[in-house]
Coordinates of C-alpha atoms and ligand atoms in Angstrom, one line a residue:
M1 CA 0.6 10.7 -51.0
S2 CA 2.2 10.3 -47.5
E3 CA -0.3 9.1 -44.9
E4 CA 2.1 10.1 -42.2
L5 CA 2.1 13.7 -43.5
K6 CA -1.7 13.7 -43.8
Q7 CA -2.0 12.3 -40.3
L8 CA 0.2 15.0 -38.9
I9 CA -1.7 17.8 -40.7
E10 CA -5.1 16.5 -39.7
S11 CA -4.4 15.6 -36.1
N12 CA -3.0 19.0 -35.5
G13 CA -5.7 20.9 -37.3
L14 CA -3.1 22.8 -39.4
T15 CA -4.2 25.8 -41.4
Y16 CA -2.8 27.7 -44.4
H17 CA -2.9 31.2 -45.9
I18 CA -1.7 32.2 -49.4
E19 CA -0.8 35.8 -50.3
T20 CA -1.0 36.1 -54.1
F21 CA 0.8 38.8 -56.2
G22 CA 0.5 39.4 -59.9
C23 CA -1.8 38.3 -62.7
Q24 CA -4.7 35.8 -63.1
M25 CA -2.3 33.1 -63.9
N26 CA -0.9 33.4 -60.4
V27 CA -4.4 33.7 -58.9
H28 CA -5.2 30.4 -60.6
E29 CA -2.0 28.8 -59.5
S30 CA -2.8 29.7 -55.9
E31 CA -6.1 27.9 -56.3
K32 CA -4.2 24.8 -57.4
I33 CA -1.8 25.1 -54.4
A34 CA -4.9 25.5 -52.1
G35 CA -6.4 22.4 -53.7
V36 CA -3.2 20.3 -53.0
L37 CA -3.0 21.6 -49.4
E38 CA -6.7 20.9 -48.7
N39 CA -6.2 17.4 -50.1
L40 CA -3.5 16.9 -47.6
G41 CA -5.8 18.0 -44.8
Y42 CA -4.9 21.7 -44.4
K43 CA -7.8 24.1 -43.8
P44 CA -7.9 27.7 -44.7
S45 CA -6.8 30.0 -41.9
E46 CA -9.0 32.7 -40.5
S47 CA -6.1 35.1 -40.6
K48 CA -2.6 35.5 -42.0
A49 CA -1.1 35.7 -38.5
A50 CA -2.8 32.5 -37.3
A51 CA -1.8 30.4 -40.4
D52 CA 0.5 27.4 -39.7
L53 CA 1.6 27.5 -43.3
L54 CA 2.1 30.9 -44.8
L55 CA 2.8 31.0 -48.5
F56 CA 3.8 33.9 -50.8
N57 CA 3.0 33.4 -54.5
T58 CA 5.2 35.9 -56.2
C59 CA 5.3 37.9 -59.4
C60 CA 8.4 39.4 -61.1
V61 CA 6.9 41.3 -64.0
R62 CA 7.9 44.7 -62.5
E63 CA 11.0 45.9 -60.7
H64 CA 11.0 46.4 -56.9
A65 CA 8.9 43.3 -56.4
E66 CA 11.9 41.6 -54.8
A67 CA 12.5 44.5 -52.4
R68 CA 8.8 44.5 -51.5
L69 CA 8.8 40.7 -51.0
S70 CA 11.8 41.0 -48.7
G71 CA 10.0 43.6 -46.7
H72 CA 7.0 41.3 -46.2
I73 CA 9.2 38.3 -45.3
G74 CA 11.6 40.2 -43.1
A75 CA 8.5 41.2 -41.0
L76 CA 7.6 37.5 -40.5
K77 CA 10.7 36.5 -38.5
D78 CA 8.6 35.6 -35.5
H79 CA 5.6 34.2 -37.4
K80 CA 6.5 30.6 -36.4
A81 CA 7.4 31.4 -32.8
D82 CA 4.0 30.2 -31.4
K83 CA 3.5 27.4 -33.9
A84 CA 4.7 23.8 -33.5
Y85 CA 4.4 23.1 -37.2
G86 CA 4.9 26.6 -38.7
V87 CA 6.0 26.7 -42.3
L88 CA 7.0 29.8 -44.3
A89 CA 7.0 29.2 -48.1
V90 CA 7.7 31.3 -51.2
C91 CA 6.7 30.2 -54.7
G92 CA 5.8 31.6 -58.1
C93 CA 7.5 33.5 -61.0
M94 CA 10.1 35.3 -59.0
M95 CA 11.4 31.9 -57.7
Q96 CA 11.9 30.7 -61.2
Q97 CA 14.8 33.1 -61.3
K98 CA 17.3 30.8 -59.5
D99 CA 19.5 33.7 -58.3
A100 CA 16.5 35.4 -56.7
A101 CA 15.5 32.1 -55.1
H102 CA 19.0 31.4 -53.7
K103 CA 19.4 34.9 -52.4
L104 CA 16.1 34.7 -50.6
M105 CA 17.0 31.4 -48.9
R106 CA 20.4 32.8 -47.8
R107 CA 19.0 36.0 -46.5
F108 CA 16.0 34.5 -44.7
P109 CA 17.1 31.2 -43.0
F110 CA 13.6 31.0 -41.5
V111 CA 12.0 30.5 -44.9
D112 CA 11.4 26.7 -45.0
M113 CA 10.3 26.1 -48.6
V114 CA 10.9 27.6 -52.0
F115 CA 9.4 26.3 -55.2
G116 CA 8.7 27.4 -58.7
T117 CA 5.7 27.5 -61.0
N118 CA 6.3 23.9 -62.4
S119 CA 6.5 22.2 -59.0
I120 CA 3.0 22.6 -57.5
H121 CA 2.4 18.8 -57.9
K122 CA 5.4 18.1 -55.8
L123 CA 4.2 20.2 -52.8
D124 CA 3.4 17.1 -50.7
S125 CA 7.0 15.7 -51.0
L126 CA 8.4 19.2 -50.2
L127 CA 6.2 19.4 -47.1
E128 CA 7.4 16.0 -46.1
D129 CA 10.9 17.3 -46.1
V130 CA 10.0 20.2 -43.9
L131 CA 7.5 18.7 -41.5
L132 CA 8.7 15.1 -41.2
R133 CA 12.4 15.4 -41.8
G134 CA 13.0 18.9 -40.5
Q135 CA 14.8 19.9 -43.7
R136 CA 14.5 23.0 -45.8
A137 CA 12.9 22.2 -49.2
Y138 CA 13.8 23.7 -52.6
C139 CA 12.5 22.8 -56.0
V140 CA 12.8 25.1 -59.0
E141 CA 12.6 23.4 -62.3
E142 CA 12.5 24.3 -65.9
D143 CA 10.4 21.1 -66.4
I144 CA 8.3 21.6 -69.5
S145 CA 5.8 18.8 -69.1
I146 CA 2.2 19.6 -68.2
V147 CA 0.8 18.0 -65.1
E148 CA -2.9 17.3 -65.4
D149 CA -5.3 16.6 -62.5
I150 CA -3.8 18.9 -59.9
P151 CA -6.8 19.4 -57.5
V152 CA -8.1 23.0 -57.5
R153 CA -9.8 25.0 -54.8
R154 CA -11.7 27.7 -56.6
D155 CA -13.0 30.8 -54.9
G156 CA -14.7 32.4 -58.0
G157 CA -18.3 31.1 -57.3
P158 CA -19.8 30.7 -60.8
C159 CA -16.7 31.9 -62.5
A160 CA -13.5 29.8 -63.0
F161 CA -10.1 30.1 -64.6
V162 CA -8.9 27.3 -67.0
N163 CA -5.3 27.2 -68.3
I164 CA -5.1 26.4 -72.0
I165 CA -1.4 27.2 -72.7
Y166 CA 1.6 27.8 -70.5
G167 CA 4.7 29.8 -71.2
C168 CA 5.5 32.3 -74.0
N169 CA 7.6 32.3 -77.1
N170 CA 7.3 36.0 -78.0
F171 CA 10.2 37.7 -76.2
C172 CA 8.7 41.2 -76.2
T173 CA 11.9 43.1 -75.3
Y174 CA 10.6 44.5 -72.0
C175 CA 9.1 41.3 -70.6
I176 CA 10.6 38.7 -68.3
V177 CA 7.8 36.2 -68.6
P178 CA 9.4 34.0 -71.4
Y179 CA 12.5 33.7 -69.2
V180 CA 10.7 32.5 -66.1
R181 CA 7.8 30.6 -67.6
G182 CA 9.6 29.0 -70.4
R183 CA 8.4 28.0 -73.9
E184 CA 4.8 27.5 -75.0
R185 CA 3.1 24.3 -74.0
S186 CA -0.6 23.8 -74.9
R187 CA -2.9 21.5 -73.0
R188 CA -4.7 18.8 -75.0
A189 CA -8.0 20.0 -76.2
D190 CA -9.8 16.9 -74.7
D191 CA -8.3 17.7 -71.2
I192 CA -9.5 21.3 -71.4
I193 CA -13.0 20.2 -72.6
D194 CA -13.2 17.6 -69.8
E195 CA -12.2 20.2 -67.2
I196 CA -14.9 22.6 -68.4
K197 CA -17.5 19.8 -68.4
R198 CA -16.6 19.0 -64.8
L199 CA -16.8 22.7 -63.9
C200 CA -20.3 22.9 -65.5
D201 CA -21.4 19.9 -63.3
E202 CA -20.1 21.8 -60.3
G203 CA -22.3 24.8 -61.1
V204 CA -19.7 27.0 -62.9
S205 CA -21.3 29.1 -65.7
E206 CA -18.4 31.3 -66.9
V207 CA -14.8 30.3 -67.7
T208 CA -11.8 32.5 -68.5
L209 CA -9.3 30.6 -70.6
L210 CA -5.8 31.6 -69.5
G211 CA -2.6 31.8 -71.5
Q212 CA 0.2 34.4 -72.0
N213 CA -0.8 34.3 -75.6
V214 CA -3.9 32.2 -76.3
N215 CA -3.6 32.8 -80.0
S216 CA -0.6 30.4 -80.1
Y217 CA -2.8 27.7 -78.6
G218 CA -2.2 24.4 -80.4
N219 CA 0.9 25.4 -82.4
D220 CA 3.0 22.9 -80.3
L221 CA 0.5 20.1 -80.3
V222 CA 0.5 17.0 -82.6
E223 CA -3.3 17.3 -82.9
S224 CA -4.4 19.8 -85.5
I225 CA -6.1 22.5 -83.5
S226 CA -6.0 26.3 -83.2
F227 CA -7.5 28.7 -80.6
P228 CA -10.6 29.5 -82.7
R229 CA -11.2 25.8 -83.2
L230 CA -10.8 25.2 -79.5
L231 CA -13.4 27.9 -78.8
R232 CA -15.8 26.3 -81.3
R233 CA -15.3 22.9 -79.6
I234 CA -15.9 24.3 -76.1
D235 CA -19.0 26.1 -77.3
A236 CA -20.4 23.0 -79.0
E237 CA -19.3 20.2 -76.6
T238 CA -19.9 21.8 -73.2
N239 CA -22.8 23.6 -71.5
I240 CA -20.8 26.5 -70.4
R241 CA -22.8 29.7 -70.8
R242 CA -20.0 32.3 -70.9
I243 CA -16.4 32.1 -72.3
R244 CA -13.7 34.8 -71.9
F245 CA -10.0 34.5 -72.5
M246 CA -6.8 36.3 -71.6
T247 CA -4.5 37.3 -73.2
S248 CA -4.6 37.6 -77.0
H249 CA -1.6 39.0 -78.9
P250 CA -2.5 41.4 -81.7
K251 CA 0.2 40.1 -84.0
D252 CA -1.5 36.7 -84.5
M253 CA -5.1 37.3 -84.0
A254 CA -6.7 35.4 -86.8
D255 CA -9.8 36.4 -88.8
E256 CA -11.2 33.0 -87.6
L257 CA -11.1 34.3 -84.1
I258 CA -13.0 37.5 -85.0
A259 CA -15.5 35.3 -86.8
C260 CA -16.2 33.4 -83.5
Y261 CA -17.7 36.6 -82.1
G262 CA -21.4 36.7 -82.7
D263 CA -21.2 33.2 -84.0
L264 CA -20.6 31.3 -80.7
P265 CA -23.4 32.0 -78.2
S266 CA -21.1 31.5 -75.2
L267 CA -18.3 33.8 -76.3
C268 CA -18.6 37.0 -74.4
E269 CA -18.5 40.4 -76.2
H270 CA -15.3 41.4 -74.5
I271 CA -11.7 41.2 -75.6
H272 CA -8.5 42.1 -73.8
L273 CA -6.0 43.1 -76.5
P274 CA -2.8 44.6 -75.2
V275 CA -1.5 47.3 -77.5
Q276 CA 1.4 48.5 -75.3
S277 CA 2.1 51.6 -77.4
G278 CA 0.6 53.7 -80.2
S279 CA 4.0 54.4 -81.8
D280 CA 5.4 52.2 -84.6
N281 CA 8.9 53.1 -83.5
V282 CA 8.3 51.9 -80.0
L283 CA 6.3 48.8 -81.1
R284 CA 9.3 47.8 -83.3
R285 CA 11.7 48.2 -80.4
M286 CA 9.4 46.3 -78.2
N287 CA 9.4 43.4 -80.7
R288 CA 5.7 43.4 -80.8
L289 CA 5.7 42.5 -84.5
Y290 CA 2.6 44.6 -85.5
T291 CA 2.0 48.2 -86.4
R292 CA -0.4 50.8 -85.1
A293 CA -2.3 50.4 -88.4
H294 CA -2.6 46.7 -88.0
Y295 CA -3.9 47.1 -84.4
L296 CA -6.5 49.7 -85.5
G297 CA -7.5 47.4 -88.3
L298 CA -8.2 44.6 -85.8
I299 CA -10.4 47.0 -83.8
D300 CA -12.3 47.9 -86.9
K301 CA -12.9 44.3 -87.8
L302 CA -14.0 43.4 -84.2
R303 CA -16.4 46.4 -84.1
A304 CA -17.8 45.6 -87.5
R305 CA -18.6 42.1 -86.2
V306 CA -19.9 43.1 -82.7
P307 CA -20.6 46.8 -82.5
D308 CA -21.0 46.7 -78.7
I309 CA -17.9 44.7 -77.9
A310 CA -15.9 45.9 -74.9
I311 CA -12.2 46.4 -75.6
T312 CA -9.6 46.6 -72.9
T313 CA -5.9 46.8 -73.1
D314 CA -2.4 47.1 -71.5
I315 CA -0.2 50.1 -72.1
I316 CA 3.4 50.8 -71.1
V317 CA 4.7 54.3 -71.0
G318 CA 8.3 55.4 -70.8
F319 CA 9.8 52.5 -72.8
P320 CA 13.5 53.2 -73.6
G321 CA 13.8 55.9 -76.2
E322 CA 10.1 56.9 -76.1
T323 CA 9.9 60.5 -77.2
E324 CA 7.1 63.0 -76.4
N325 CA 5.9 62.4 -80.0
D326 CA 5.8 58.6 -79.5
F327 CA 3.9 59.1 -76.3
E328 CA 1.4 61.4 -78.0
D329 CA 0.9 58.6 -80.6
T330 CA -0.2 56.4 -77.7
L331 CA -2.6 59.1 -76.4
S332 CA -4.1 59.5 -79.9
L333 CA -4.5 55.7 -80.4
V334 CA -6.2 55.5 -77.0
S335 CA -8.6 58.3 -78.0
E336 CA -9.2 56.7 -81.4
V337 CA -10.0 53.2 -80.1
Q338 CA -12.0 54.5 -77.1
F339 CA -11.0 51.6 -74.9
D340 CA -13.5 50.6 -72.2
A341 CA -10.6 50.2 -69.7
A342 CA -6.8 50.0 -69.7
F343 CA -4.1 48.7 -67.4
T344 CA -1.3 51.2 -67.6
F345 CA 2.3 50.7 -66.5
A346 CA 5.4 52.8 -66.3
Y347 CA 8.2 50.8 -68.0
S348 CA 10.2 48.8 -65.5
K349 CA 13.6 47.6 -66.3
R350 CA 13.9 43.8 -66.0
K351 CA 17.2 41.9 -65.8
L352 CA 17.8 39.5 -68.8
T353 CA 15.5 41.4 -71.1
K354 CA 16.8 43.2 -74.2
A355 CA 15.2 46.5 -73.3
A356 CA 17.2 46.6 -70.0
D357 CA 20.3 47.3 -72.1
M358 CA 18.7 49.8 -74.6
P359 CA 20.1 53.3 -74.6
D360 CA 17.9 56.3 -73.7
Q361 CA 16.2 54.9 -70.6
I362 CA 13.5 57.4 -69.6
D363 CA 13.7 59.4 -66.4
K364 CA 11.4 58.4 -63.6
A365 CA 9.8 61.8 -63.4
V366 CA 9.0 61.7 -67.2
K367 CA 7.5 58.3 -66.9
S368 CA 5.3 59.4 -63.9
E369 CA 4.2 62.5 -65.8
R370 CA 3.2 60.5 -68.9
L371 CA 1.5 57.8 -66.8
A372 CA -0.6 60.5 -65.1
R373 CA -1.6 62.1 -68.5
L374 CA -2.5 58.7 -69.9
N375 CA -4.5 57.7 -66.8
A376 CA -6.5 60.9 -66.9
L377 CA -7.5 60.1 -70.5
V378 CA -8.3 56.4 -69.7
A379 CA -10.4 57.5 -66.8
E380 CA -12.4 59.8 -69.1
L381 CA -13.0 57.0 -71.6
Q382 CA -13.9 54.6 -68.9
R383 CA -16.5 57.1 -67.7
R384 CA -17.8 57.5 -71.2
S385 CA -18.1 53.8 -71.9
I386 CA -19.8 53.0 -68.6
S387 CA -22.3 55.9 -69.0
A388 CA -23.6 54.4 -72.2
Y389 CA -25.2 51.7 -70.0
R390 CA -27.6 54.0 -68.3
G391 CA -31.2 52.9 -69.0
R392 CA -30.1 49.6 -70.7
D393 CA -31.3 46.1 -69.7
V394 CA -28.4 43.7 -69.2
E395 CA -27.8 40.1 -68.3
V396 CA -25.8 39.8 -65.1
L397 CA -24.2 36.6 -63.8
T398 CA -24.4 37.1 -60.1
E399 CA -21.0 36.4 -58.4
G400 CA -21.5 37.3 -54.8
I401 CA -22.8 39.7 -52.1
S402 CA -21.6 43.3 -52.6
E403 CA -18.8 44.2 -50.2
R404 CA -20.3 47.5 -49.2
D405 CA -23.9 46.6 -48.8
A406 CA -25.2 43.2 -47.5
N407 CA -28.5 43.8 -49.2
M408 CA -27.0 44.0 -52.7
V409 CA -25.4 41.4 -54.9
V410 CA -22.7 42.0 -57.6
G411 CA -22.0 40.4 -60.9
R412 CA -20.8 41.2 -64.4
T413 CA -22.4 41.7 -67.8
R414 CA -21.1 39.8 -70.8
T415 CA -19.1 42.9 -71.6
A416 CA -17.4 42.6 -68.1
K417 CA -19.1 45.7 -66.6
T418 CA -19.6 45.3 -62.8
V419 CA -23.3 45.7 -61.8
H420 CA -24.7 45.9 -58.2
F421 CA -28.4 45.3 -57.6
P422 CA -30.7 44.3 -54.6
G423 CA -30.5 40.6 -53.9
D424 CA -29.3 37.9 -51.5
A425 CA -27.1 34.8 -51.4
S426 CA -29.7 32.7 -53.3
D427 CA -29.0 34.8 -56.4
I428 CA -25.3 33.8 -56.5
G429 CA -24.6 31.7 -59.7
R430 CA -27.9 32.9 -61.4
F431 CA -28.2 34.9 -64.6
I432 CA -30.5 37.9 -63.8
N433 CA -31.7 40.6 -66.1
V434 CA -31.1 44.0 -64.6
H435 CA -32.3 47.5 -65.7
I436 CA -29.4 49.9 -65.2
D437 CA -30.5 53.2 -63.6
E438 CA -27.3 54.5 -62.0
V439 CA -23.8 55.0 -63.2
L440 CA -21.0 55.2 -60.6
T441 CA -17.3 55.8 -61.2
H442 CA -16.4 52.2 -62.1
T443 CA -19.6 50.3 -61.6
L444 CA -23.3 50.2 -62.5
R445 CA -26.3 50.0 -60.3
G446 CA -29.8 48.7 -61.3
K447 CA -33.0 46.9 -60.5
R448 CA -33.8 43.3 -61.5
L449 CA -36.4 43.0 -64.2
Ligands
5AD1 N1 7.5 47.1 -67.4 C1 6.2 47.6 -67.4 N2 5.1 46.9 -67.7 C2 5.3 45.6 -68.1 N3 4.5 44.6 -68.5 C3 5.2 43.5 -68.8 N4 6.5 43.7 -68.5 C4 6.6 45.0 -68.1 C5 7.7 45.9 -67.8 N5 9.0 45.4 -67.8 C6 3.0 44.9 -68.6 C7 2.6 44.7 -70.1 C8 1.8 43.4 -70.0 C9 1.3 43.4 -68.6 C10 0.9 42.1 -68.1 O1 2.4 43.9 -67.8 O2 1.7 45.8 -70.4 O3 0.8 43.3 -71.0
SF4_2 FE1 5.5 39.0 -72.2 FE2 5.1 39.6 -74.7 FE3 4.9 37.0 -73.9 FE4 3.0 38.8 -73.2 S1 3.5 38.1 -75.3 S2 4.1 37.3 -71.8 S3 4.2 40.7 -73.0 S4 6.7 38.3 -73.9

């Protein structure tokens, strides 16, 4: 690491601010970027406007993200005017699309630095180019190696994200992720276990294992390991109290994974299992490689194993060619499964993907109308699932002080329900049993037992 760079950052008391868009993977990547920056001597800025280094970590899963990003960046033309060492940087998934990265650099000459998702470990040399040599820096790679030991600055209190697999091989026809994040690369199980052990030593009690499709974990490794076997190793070899994971693809969710529920004390009774559509026609054209019946079968098996399991999902409405009947199949599946919550999206056309060229693209108005109907149903189910907690005693891992009330703390149950109860900062990181006596729209309230 360059001493000259560190010296410049420290002696000028330089600060940074990161704006993160998109999914948990990006949130975690921002934590790594913050870790690298703080190792170099940067301190978090009190505000976006005051930050010497302002960085946008972008997402490209949905259309219009580019236009929105351009809006944000265009407004920052004068951001560096009062800063001797001001740096504007853009990174993340959108920059993995080289044409988007080049366009951005051409359009905004005051952007100093652009880098992709595989270049976080090169951040110091990119900053040297900008701060010591006065050059613009650009690094977008399709590099497929995994870089271990990037420092991480976590903000999650007792909860932490841990990557287990990068990239995706599935090519769902609507999705741009495989194009920007490349093929599947699994981390070595020992590296994952070591990281979780370290986190436990630092006071972390809950980890969320991250991957675009965690069920593919290990397929690309020489060592013989699968995702269920990784879960068993983490449960047996570390002291972590709670494990969650995101995301699991229904096409290859093995019975061995279902068997882990109820068997591994640390595995939380919650699964995020994106269904995307309830219509077999649409699922086929999405290249999801499972049927509605297969999905419902998985739900039955999960509930037979853990009756109280919380099930959440992702759903897309208005996929090309989706008929009113197809959409009603989605509504009926949602009612049948009784999801605890769902992230719902109107289909958004992404360049490069197969679905972008499919006939019968759906009108915006139809998509909006279907989304509204679906959201009303999801809200109703969410109310129903949360209401069932009234009067129950639950174990809450306290994550922080409530935003609305400084005399309350907030945490989550093993089933990922948010609970507020009276407490103070000394409760953060502790497991507390709470009696639920009030059900609000999205959250629960209770008293400690
Ligand atoms: N349009 C709408 N939603 C999408 N998703 C992914 N790609 C698209 C797209 N082109 C949704 C899927 C996925 C979630 C992360 O984002 O539901 O599970
Ligand atoms: Fe996209 Fe499908 Fe891969 Fe998920 S599994 S990242 S939806 S291609």
